[in-house]
GROMACS .gro file of C-alpha atoms in nm:
model
  114
    1UNK     CA    1   7.286   6.232  12.789
    2UNK     CA    2   7.253   6.568  12.681
    3UNK     CA    3   7.234   6.756  13.007
    4UNK     CA    4   7.057   7.095  13.102
    5UNK     CA    5   7.328   7.327  13.209
    6UNK     CA    6   7.576   7.514  12.990
    7UNK     CA    7   7.844   7.227  13.014
    8UNK     CA    8   7.618   7.046  12.724
    9UNK     CA    9   7.642   7.348  12.522
   10UNK     CA   10   8.032   7.388  12.548
   11UNK     CA   11   8.087   7.001  12.407
   12UNK     CA   12   7.869   7.110  12.067
   13UNK     CA   13   8.140   7.176  11.791
   14UNK     CA   14   8.098   7.507  11.583
   15UNK     CA   15   8.018   7.374  11.239
   16UNK     CA   16   7.890   7.751  11.085
   17UNK     CA   17   8.098   7.972  10.924
   18UNK     CA   18   7.978   8.326  10.755
   19UNK     CA   19   8.128   8.517  10.475
   20UNK     CA   20   8.038   8.854  10.339
   21UNK     CA   21   8.122   8.990  10.003
   22UNK     CA   22   8.009   9.261   9.722
   23UNK     CA   23   8.051   9.233   9.338
   24UNK     CA   24   7.920   9.541   9.105
   25UNK     CA   25   7.694   9.663   9.379
   26UNK     CA   26   7.514   9.338   9.471
   27UNK     CA   27   7.591   9.242   9.811
   28UNK     CA   28   7.594   8.877   9.926
   29UNK     CA   29   7.607   8.712  10.270
   30UNK     CA   30   7.687   8.341  10.305
   31UNK     CA   31   7.622   8.111  10.597
   32UNK     CA   32   7.817   7.772  10.556
   33UNK     CA   33   7.668   7.470  10.795
   34UNK     CA   34   7.826   7.175  10.777
   35UNK     CA   35   7.622   7.005  10.491
   36UNK     CA   36   7.413   7.284  10.361
   37UNK     CA   37   7.443   7.668  10.361
   38UNK     CA   38   7.244   7.969  10.315
   39UNK     CA   39   7.309   8.252  10.015
   40UNK     CA   40   7.157   8.592  10.046
   41UNK     CA   41   7.174   8.818   9.740
   42UNK     CA   42   7.066   9.179   9.740
   43UNK     CA   43   7.129   9.522   9.740
   44UNK     CA   44   7.053   9.643  10.100
   45UNK     CA   45   7.038   9.498  10.426
   46UNK     CA   46   6.941   9.138  10.403
   47UNK     CA   47   6.538   9.111  10.370
   48UNK     CA   48   6.377   8.829  10.241
   49UNK     CA   49   6.157   8.864   9.908
   50UNK     CA   50   6.205   8.543   9.751
   51UNK     CA   51   6.346   8.205   9.879
   52UNK     CA   52   6.432   7.898   9.686
   53UNK     CA   53   6.607   7.565   9.787
   54UNK     CA   54   6.782   7.297   9.625
   55UNK     CA   55   6.956   6.956   9.686
   56UNK     CA   56   7.175   6.755   9.503
   57UNK     CA   57   7.051   6.386   9.447
   58UNK     CA   58   7.330   6.235   9.197
   59UNK     CA   59   7.241   6.025   8.982
   60UNK     CA   60   6.928   6.226   8.925
   61UNK     CA   61   6.901   6.568   8.841
   62UNK     CA   62   6.885   6.820   9.178
   63UNK     CA   63   6.557   6.914   9.321
   64UNK     CA   64   6.454   7.249   9.348
   65UNK     CA   65   6.193   7.459   9.471
   66UNK     CA   66   6.076   7.823   9.484
   67UNK     CA   67   5.900   7.863   9.830
   68UNK     CA   68   5.845   8.231   9.814
   69UNK     CA   69   5.868   8.569   9.618
   70UNK     CA   70   5.884   8.625   9.223
   71UNK     CA   71   6.229   8.562   9.163
   72UNK     CA   72   6.238   8.255   8.918
   73UNK     CA   73   6.600   8.288   8.905
   74UNK     CA   74   6.670   8.176   9.281
   75UNK     CA   75   6.540   7.822   9.204
   76UNK     CA   76   6.802   7.800   8.913
   77UNK     CA   77   7.077   7.869   9.072
   78UNK     CA   78   6.999   7.691   9.336
   79UNK     CA   79   7.031   7.378   9.129
   80UNK     CA   80   7.355   7.469   9.020
   81UNK     CA   81   7.503   7.553   9.335
   82UNK     CA   82   7.394   7.220   9.464
   83UNK     CA   83   7.535   7.030   9.196
   84UNK     CA   84   7.899   7.216   9.268
   85UNK     CA   85   7.849   7.181   9.606
   86UNK     CA   86   7.679   6.855   9.648
   87UNK     CA   87   7.507   7.030   9.952
   88UNK     CA   88   7.155   7.167  10.052
   89UNK     CA   89   7.157   7.534   9.932
   90UNK     CA   90   6.889   7.773  10.025
   91UNK     CA   91   6.908   8.128   9.845
   92UNK     CA   92   6.736   8.423   9.977
   93UNK     CA   93   6.744   8.728   9.704
   94UNK     CA   94   6.600   9.061   9.663
   95UNK     CA   95   6.469   9.151   9.322
   96UNK     CA   96   6.753   9.174   9.083
   97UNK     CA   97   6.771   9.390   8.778
   98UNK     CA   98   6.792   9.127   8.459
   99UNK     CA   99   7.163   9.201   8.382
  100UNK     CA  100   7.230   9.165   8.749
  101UNK     CA  101   7.135   8.801   8.758
  102UNK     CA  102   7.473   8.652   8.519
  103UNK     CA  103   7.690   8.843   8.727
  104UNK     CA  104   7.528   8.725   9.069
  105UNK     CA  105   7.556   8.371   9.001
  106UNK     CA  106   7.900   8.412   8.861
  107UNK     CA  107   8.032   8.543   9.180
  108UNK     CA  108   7.804   8.380   9.389
  109UNK     CA  109   7.963   8.030   9.233
  110UNK     CA  110   8.318   8.152   9.231
  111UNK     CA  111   8.280   8.260   9.616
  112UNK     CA  112   8.100   7.948   9.732
  113UNK     CA  113   8.259   7.693   9.558
  114UNK     CA  114   8.633   7.765   9.538
   0.00000   0.00000   0.00000
């Protein structure tokens, strides 16, 4: 029985953690959950200009979709991260300059995966 008081909330273990870092002027904010994570990438305070998601479904290729925005690279990056982490991935991103995308992918992978 779940209960209706605060005692029910105290029995739920916390499965979320956050991590923030920067690389070459690009900011990253990671919210890790039990079997998924959210990665925000941008220049300022987090805002949603693009949103993509992907999930790894071995032995098939990962499934991914751009849900909103114009940053096509986020879907490809979400697929890469879902394969490496074996978790569902959500990527929120500001518009980045083309030369910032490879650095963002490399930094994101190194911080989230390793």
